[in-house]
Amino acid sequence: EAFLAQELPAGSVVGADGLCLSFAEADDTQRKLANYGIEYRLSQDLLEKVWADRPELPTKPLFLHPEEYAGASAAERIESVRAELRSQGANATIITMIDELAWVFNIRGYDVAYNPVGVGFGYIGAKEAVLFVLPEKVTPEVRASLTENGVRIEDYYQIDSFVRSLGDDVRLLVDSKRITYHLYDEIPAHCRKVLGVSAITQLKAIKNDTEISNLRTVMARDGVALTRFFKWLEEALSRGETYTEHELDIRL
C-alpha cells in the first residue's frame, strides 16, 4: 500500500479481482489505500481480455471418499457442522475452501496436482446442504451418494445467485480469511453475519478413531519406504555411484 501511495496520486484507482482475494485481505488493502485517497476497485477480472489461451475450469470427475476411511458419512459430518454453527450463534455457512468441501461431503477430485480435491463451492444451512460444481464432474455414483446423504447438487455458476437469494432468517457464519471478497459482497444486507473461524476448519482438525488408525498405517508405510530409500542410497554411495537431486527424487 505504501508503494502504491508513493507511485499514484490521490484520486487514482487500483484494480484487483475480488474473486481471487479473501475478504480480510481485500478489506485491509482497501482501508489502507483509502487513507491516501486511492480507490480499490474489486469488481473486474483484469486478465479476461488479455489471457487468450486461458484454460477452462477443470472437468475431471469427482470420486467418493469411502466411509470406511472417513470414519463418518457425509450426512453425519453435515450434522456436526450444523451443531458447530449453532454453538457460534449461526445457522448457515458458505464453503469456499476446496479441502473443506472434500471433508464435509466425503468427495475427492483430480483438479490440483498432488492434492486430491475438486473445484466447487458449498452451502450448509439449517435444512439444506448444497454442492455447487460443474455438472459434468458428477458421476452417477457420486450423485447417488450425495443425494442419499441429503446433499443437493447445483451448477457451479449458480453460487452467486444462490447467495443473493438467502432469506432474512439466515445467520451466516463468515470466516473473513476464507470467504472471497466477491462472495462476501453478494451476501444480502438482511442476512446477519456471524464473524468467526470456519466451523469445518475446526471440526476437521479433530480426527476420529478411523482417521487416526489410517494415519498410523500410512505413516508406517511411509517410514518403510523412506528406510528402504536410505538403505539403497547409502549402499549406492559406498559403491562410488553419484546421482542428481532429480534422479533421487524420482527414485524416492
PDB file of N, CA, C and O in Angstrom, residues 63-106:
ATOM      1  N   PHE A  63     -14.773 -38.187  -7.204  1.00  0.00           N
ATOM      2  CA  PHE A  63     -14.993 -39.555  -6.755  1.00  0.00           C
ATOM      3  C   PHE A  63     -15.236 -39.540  -5.249  1.00  0.00           C
ATOM      4  O   PHE A  63     -14.952 -38.549  -4.569  1.00  0.00           O
ATOM      5  N   LEU A  64     -15.778 -40.626  -4.733  1.00  0.00           N
ATOM      6  CA  LEU A  64     -16.153 -40.699  -3.324  1.00  0.00           C
ATOM      7  C   LEU A  64     -14.975 -41.098  -2.449  1.00  0.00           C
ATOM      8  O   LEU A  64     -14.126 -41.885  -2.853  1.00  0.00           O
ATOM      9  N   HIS A  65     -14.941 -40.530  -1.251  1.00  0.00           N
ATOM     10  CA  HIS A  65     -14.009 -40.975  -0.212  1.00  0.00           C
ATOM     11  C   HIS A  65     -14.810 -41.917   0.680  1.00  0.00           C
ATOM     12  O   HIS A  65     -15.688 -41.467   1.417  1.00  0.00           O
ATOM     13  N   PRO A  66     -14.553 -43.227   0.613  1.00  0.00           N
ATOM     14  CA  PRO A  66     -15.416 -44.196   1.302  1.00  0.00           C
ATOM     15  C   PRO A  66     -15.507 -43.954   2.801  1.00  0.00           C
ATOM     16  O   PRO A  66     -14.540 -43.553   3.452  1.00  0.00           O
ATOM     17  N   GLU A  67     -16.683 -44.239   3.338  1.00  0.00           N
ATOM     18  CA  GLU A  67     -16.917 -44.046   4.763  1.00  0.00           C
ATOM     19  C   GLU A  67     -15.982 -44.903   5.607  1.00  0.00           C
ATOM     20  O   GLU A  67     -15.629 -44.533   6.724  1.00  0.00           O
ATOM     21  N   GLU A  68     -15.557 -46.048   5.069  1.00  0.00           N
ATOM     22  CA  GLU A  68     -14.651 -46.915   5.828  1.00  0.00           C
ATOM     23  C   GLU A  68     -13.316 -46.233   6.109  1.00  0.00           C
ATOM     24  O   GLU A  68     -12.610 -46.579   7.056  1.00  0.00           O
ATOM     25  N   TYR A  69     -12.947 -45.250   5.276  1.00  0.00           N
ATOM     26  CA  TYR A  69     -11.724 -44.480   5.508  1.00  0.00           C
ATOM     27  C   TYR A  69     -12.013 -43.158   6.202  1.00  0.00           C
ATOM     28  O   TYR A  69     -11.191 -42.653   6.965  1.00  0.00           O
ATOM     29  N   ALA A  70     -13.178 -42.582   5.939  1.00  0.00           N
ATOM     30  CA  ALA A  70     -13.538 -41.299   6.540  1.00  0.00           C
ATOM     31  C   ALA A  70     -13.937 -41.452   8.005  1.00  0.00           C
ATOM     32  O   ALA A  70     -13.723 -40.551   8.815  1.00  0.00           O
ATOM     33  N   GLY A  71     -14.543 -42.587   8.328  1.00  0.00           N
ATOM     34  CA  GLY A  71     -14.996 -42.803   9.697  1.00  0.00           C
ATOM     35  C   GLY A  71     -16.310 -42.126  10.017  1.00  0.00           C
ATOM     36  O   GLY A  71     -16.787 -42.169  11.151  1.00  0.00           O
ATOM     37  N   ALA A  72     -16.919 -41.486   9.015  1.00  0.00           N
ATOM     38  CA  ALA A  72     -18.213 -40.814   9.195  1.00  0.00           C
ATOM     39  C   ALA A  72     -18.828 -40.598   7.824  1.00  0.00           C
ATOM     40  O   ALA A  72     -18.112 -40.408   6.835  1.00  0.00           O
ATOM     41  N   SER A  73     -20.140 -40.629   7.758  1.00  0.00           N
ATOM     42  CA  SER A  73     -20.822 -40.353   6.496  1.00  0.00           C
ATOM     43  C   SER A  73     -20.882 -38.854   6.259  1.00  0.00           C
ATOM     44  O   SER A  73     -20.679 -38.048   7.175  1.00  0.00           O
ATOM     45  N   ALA A  74     -21.179 -38.478   5.021  1.00  0.00           N
ATOM     46  CA  ALA A  74     -21.343 -37.055   4.721  1.00  0.00           C
ATOM     47  C   ALA A  74     -22.481 -36.467   5.542  1.00  0.00           C
ATOM     48  O   ALA A  74     -22.387 -35.347   6.044  1.00  0.00           O
ATOM     49  N   ALA A  75     -23.564 -37.238   5.703  1.00  0.00           N
ATOM     50  CA  ALA A  75     -24.703 -36.756   6.487  1.00  0.00           C
ATOM     51  C   ALA A  75     -24.292 -36.471   7.929  1.00  0.00           C
ATOM     52  O   ALA A  75     -24.712 -35.462   8.525  1.00  0.00           O
ATOM     53  N   GLU A  76     -23.466 -37.358   8.503  1.00  0.00           N
ATOM     54  CA  GLU A  76     -23.006 -37.155   9.877  1.00  0.00           C
ATOM     55  C   GLU A  76     -22.112 -35.923   9.982  1.00  0.00           C
ATOM     56  O   GLU A  76     -22.184 -35.160  10.952  1.00  0.00           O
ATOM     57  N   ARG A  77     -21.275 -35.733   8.979  1.00  0.00           N
ATOM     58  CA  ARG A  77     -20.392 -34.572   9.014  1.00  0.00           C
ATOM     59  C   ARG A  77     -21.180 -33.270   8.854  1.00  0.00           C
ATOM     60  O   ARG A  77     -20.873 -32.265   9.493  1.00  0.00           O
ATOM     61  N   ILE A  78     -22.172 -33.293   8.000  1.00  0.00           N
ATOM     62  CA  ILE A  78     -23.025 -32.110   7.824  1.00  0.00           C
ATOM     63  C   ILE A  78     -23.714 -31.755   9.136  1.00  0.00           C
ATOM     64  O   ILE A  78     -23.787 -30.584   9.529  1.00  0.00           O
ATOM     65  N   GLU A  79     -24.209 -32.776   9.853  1.00  0.00           N
ATOM     66  CA  GLU A  79     -24.867 -32.532  11.142  1.00  0.00           C
ATOM     67  C   GLU A  79     -23.885 -31.972  12.169  1.00  0.00           C
ATOM     68  O   GLU A  79     -24.247 -31.125  12.988  1.00  0.00           O
ATOM     69  N   SER A  80     -22.639 -32.447  12.122  1.00  0.00           N
ATOM     70  CA  SER A  80     -21.640 -31.913  13.057  1.00  0.00           C
ATOM     71  C   SER A  80     -21.353 -30.447  12.755  1.00  0.00           C
ATOM     72  O   SER A  80     -21.111 -29.649  13.669  1.00  0.00           O
ATOM     73  N   VAL A  81     -21.386 -30.079  11.475  1.00  0.00           N
ATOM     74  CA  VAL A  81     -21.200 -28.674  11.094  1.00  0.00           C
ATOM     75  C   VAL A  81     -22.365 -27.838  11.609  1.00  0.00           C
ATOM     76  O   VAL A  81     -22.174 -26.740  12.150  1.00  0.00           O
ATOM     77  N   ARG A  82     -23.572 -28.360  11.459  1.00  0.00           N
ATOM     78  CA  ARG A  82     -24.754 -27.627  11.941  1.00  0.00           C
ATOM     79  C   ARG A  82     -24.678 -27.397  13.450  1.00  0.00           C
ATOM     80  O   ARG A  82     -25.025 -26.321  13.947  1.00  0.00           O
ATOM     81  N   ALA A  83     -24.215 -28.407  14.173  1.00  0.00           N
ATOM     82  CA  ALA A  83     -24.090 -28.264  15.624  1.00  0.00           C
ATOM     83  C   ALA A  83     -23.051 -27.197  15.970  1.00  0.00           C
ATOM     84  O   ALA A  83     -23.258 -26.379  16.883  1.00  0.00           O
ATOM     85  N   GLU A  84     -21.937 -27.198  15.235  1.00  0.00           N
ATOM     86  CA  GLU A  84     -20.894 -26.200  15.475  1.00  0.00           C
ATOM     87  C   GLU A  84     -21.395 -24.798  15.131  1.00  0.00           C
ATOM     88  O   GLU A  84     -21.098 -23.828  15.840  1.00  0.00           O
ATOM     89  N   LEU A  85     -22.173 -24.686  14.065  1.00  0.00           N
ATOM     90  CA  LEU A  85     -22.750 -23.390  13.699  1.00  0.00           C
ATOM     91  C   LEU A  85     -23.642 -22.874  14.817  1.00  0.00           C
ATOM     92  O   LEU A  85     -23.574 -21.700  15.199  1.00  0.00           O
ATOM     93  N   ARG A  86     -24.499 -23.756  15.346  1.00  0.00           N
ATOM     94  CA  ARG A  86     -25.406 -23.351  16.424  1.00  0.00           C
ATOM     95  C   ARG A  86     -24.628 -22.872  17.646  1.00  0.00           C
ATOM     96  O   ARG A  86     -25.030 -21.914  18.317  1.00  0.00           O
ATOM     97  N   SER A  87     -23.499 -23.534  17.920  1.00  0.00           N
ATOM     98  CA  SER A  87     -22.705 -23.148  19.090  1.00  0.00           C
ATOM     99  C   SER A  87     -22.102 -21.756  18.932  1.00  0.00           C
ATOM    100  O   SER A  87     -21.737 -21.122  19.920  1.00  0.00           O
ATOM    101  N   GLN A  88     -21.999 -21.283  17.680  1.00  0.00           N
ATOM    102  CA  GLN A  88     -21.451 -19.957  17.425  1.00  0.00           C
ATOM    103  C   GLN A  88     -22.541 -18.924  17.139  1.00  0.00           C
ATOM    104  O   GLN A  88     -22.250 -17.803  16.727  1.00  0.00           O
ATOM    105  N   GLY A  89     -23.792 -19.331  17.303  1.00  0.00           N
ATOM    106  CA  GLY A  89     -24.887 -18.401  17.093  1.00  0.00           C
ATOM    107  C   GLY A  89     -25.299 -18.248  15.642  1.00  0.00           C
ATOM    108  O   GLY A  89     -26.025 -17.312  15.295  1.00  0.00           O
ATOM    109  N   ALA A  90     -24.847 -19.158  14.783  1.00  0.00           N
ATOM    110  CA  ALA A  90     -25.173 -19.104  13.359  1.00  0.00           C
ATOM    111  C   ALA A  90     -26.050 -20.302  12.979  1.00  0.00           C
ATOM    112  O   ALA A  90     -26.244 -21.232  13.766  1.00  0.00           O
ATOM    113  N   ASN A  91     -26.569 -20.281  11.760  1.00  0.00           N
ATOM    114  CA  ASN A  91     -27.336 -21.433  11.277  1.00  0.00           C
ATOM    115  C   ASN A  91     -27.008 -21.787   9.833  1.00  0.00           C
ATOM    116  O   ASN A  91     -27.696 -22.604   9.216  1.00  0.00           O
ATOM    117  N   ALA A  92     -25.953 -21.172   9.277  1.00  0.00           N
ATOM    118  CA  ALA A  92     -25.577 -21.463   7.891  1.00  0.00           C
ATOM    119  C   ALA A  92     -24.148 -21.017   7.635  1.00  0.00           C
ATOM    120  O   ALA A  92     -23.613 -20.171   8.366  1.00  0.00           O
ATOM    121  N   THR A  93     -23.554 -21.591   6.600  1.00  0.00           N
ATOM    122  CA  THR A  93     -22.217 -21.156   6.194  1.00  0.00           C
ATOM    123  C   THR A  93     -21.995 -21.454   4.728  1.00  0.00           C
ATOM    124  O   THR A  93     -22.562 -22.405   4.172  1.00  0.00           O
ATOM    125  N   ILE A  94     -21.168 -20.631   4.083  1.00  0.00           N
ATOM    126  CA  ILE A  94     -20.760 -20.844   2.696  1.00  0.00           C
ATOM    127  C   ILE A  94     -19.375 -21.495   2.725  1.00  0.00           C
ATOM    128  O   ILE A  94     -18.490 -21.041   3.441  1.00  0.00           O
ATOM    129  N   ILE A  95     -19.203 -22.563   1.953  1.00  0.00           N
ATOM    130  CA  ILE A  95     -17.922 -23.271   1.925  1.00  0.00           C
ATOM    131  C   ILE A  95     -17.152 -22.845   0.674  1.00  0.00           C
ATOM    132  O   ILE A  95     -17.602 -23.068  -0.448  1.00  0.00           O
ATOM    133  N   THR A  96     -16.001 -22.227   0.881  1.00  0.00           N
ATOM    134  CA  THR A  96     -15.191 -21.753  -0.243  1.00  0.00           C
ATOM    135  C   THR A  96     -13.871 -22.510  -0.373  1.00  0.00           C
ATOM    136  O   THR A  96     -13.240 -22.461  -1.424  1.00  0.00           O
ATOM    137  N   MET A  97     -13.434 -23.186   0.689  1.00  0.00           N
ATOM    138  CA  MET A  97     -12.159 -23.893   0.675  1.00  0.00           C
ATOM    139  C   MET A  97     -12.384 -25.311   0.153  1.00  0.00           C
ATOM    140  O   MET A  97     -13.201 -26.063   0.708  1.00  0.00           O
ATOM    141  N   ILE A  98     -11.639 -25.700  -0.892  1.00  0.00           N
ATOM    142  CA  ILE A  98     -11.930 -26.996  -1.517  1.00  0.00           C
ATOM    143  C   ILE A  98     -11.503 -28.181  -0.649  1.00  0.00           C
ATOM    144  O   ILE A  98     -12.030 -29.284  -0.819  1.00  0.00           O
ATOM    145  N   ASP A  99     -10.580 -27.973   0.291  1.00  0.00           N
ATOM    146  CA  ASP A  99     -10.259 -29.059   1.224  1.00  0.00           C
ATOM    147  C   ASP A  99     -11.416 -29.275   2.202  1.00  0.00           C
ATOM    148  O   ASP A  99     -11.710 -30.412   2.588  1.00  0.00           O
ATOM    149  N   GLU A 100     -12.087 -28.190   2.592  1.00  0.00           N
ATOM    150  CA  GLU A 100     -13.236 -28.313   3.482  1.00  0.00           C
ATOM    151  C   GLU A 100     -14.416 -28.952   2.752  1.00  0.00           C
ATOM    152  O   GLU A 100     -15.176 -29.733   3.329  1.00  0.00           O
ATOM    153  N   LEU A 101     -14.558 -28.620   1.483  1.00  0.00           N
ATOM    154  CA  LEU A 101     -15.596 -29.222   0.650  1.00  0.00           C
ATOM    155  C   LEU A 101     -15.393 -30.732   0.567  1.00  0.00           C
ATOM    156  O   LEU A 101     -16.341 -31.516   0.694  1.00  0.00           O
ATOM    157  N   ALA A 102     -14.147 -31.147   0.368  1.00  0.00           N
ATOM    158  CA  ALA A 102     -13.813 -32.567   0.284  1.00  0.00           C
ATOM    159  C   ALA A 102     -14.140 -33.275   1.591  1.00  0.00           C
ATOM    160  O   ALA A 102     -14.676 -34.388   1.597  1.00  0.00           O
ATOM    161  N   TRP A 103     -13.808 -32.623   2.705  1.00  0.00           N
ATOM    162  CA  TRP A 103     -14.009 -33.247   4.017  1.00  0.00           C
ATOM    163  C   TRP A 103     -15.486 -33.431   4.347  1.00  0.00           C
ATOM    164  O   TRP A 103     -15.916 -34.525   4.724  1.00  0.00           O
ATOM    165  N   VAL A 104     -16.269 -32.380   4.204  1.00  0.00           N
ATOM    166  CA  VAL A 104     -17.642 -32.434   4.694  1.00  0.00           C
ATOM    167  C   VAL A 104     -18.546 -33.298   3.818  1.00  0.00           C
ATOM    168  O   VAL A 104     -19.469 -33.958   4.314  1.00  0.00           O
ATOM    169  N   PHE A 105     -18.276 -33.364   2.512  1.00  0.00           N
ATOM    170  CA  PHE A 105     -19.119 -34.150   1.608  1.00  0.00           C
ATOM    171  C   PHE A 105     -18.498 -35.502   1.240  1.00  0.00           C
ATOM    172  O   PHE A 105     -19.065 -36.245   0.439  1.00  0.00           O
ATOM    173  N   ASN A 106     -17.336 -35.824   1.807  1.00  0.00           N
ATOM    174  CA  ASN A 106     -16.646 -37.085   1.511  1.00  0.00           C
ATOM    175  C   ASN A 106     -16.441 -37.293   0.011  1.00  0.00           C
ATOM    176  O   ASN A 106     -16.723 -38.349  -0.546  1.00  0.00           O
TER     177      ASN A 106
END
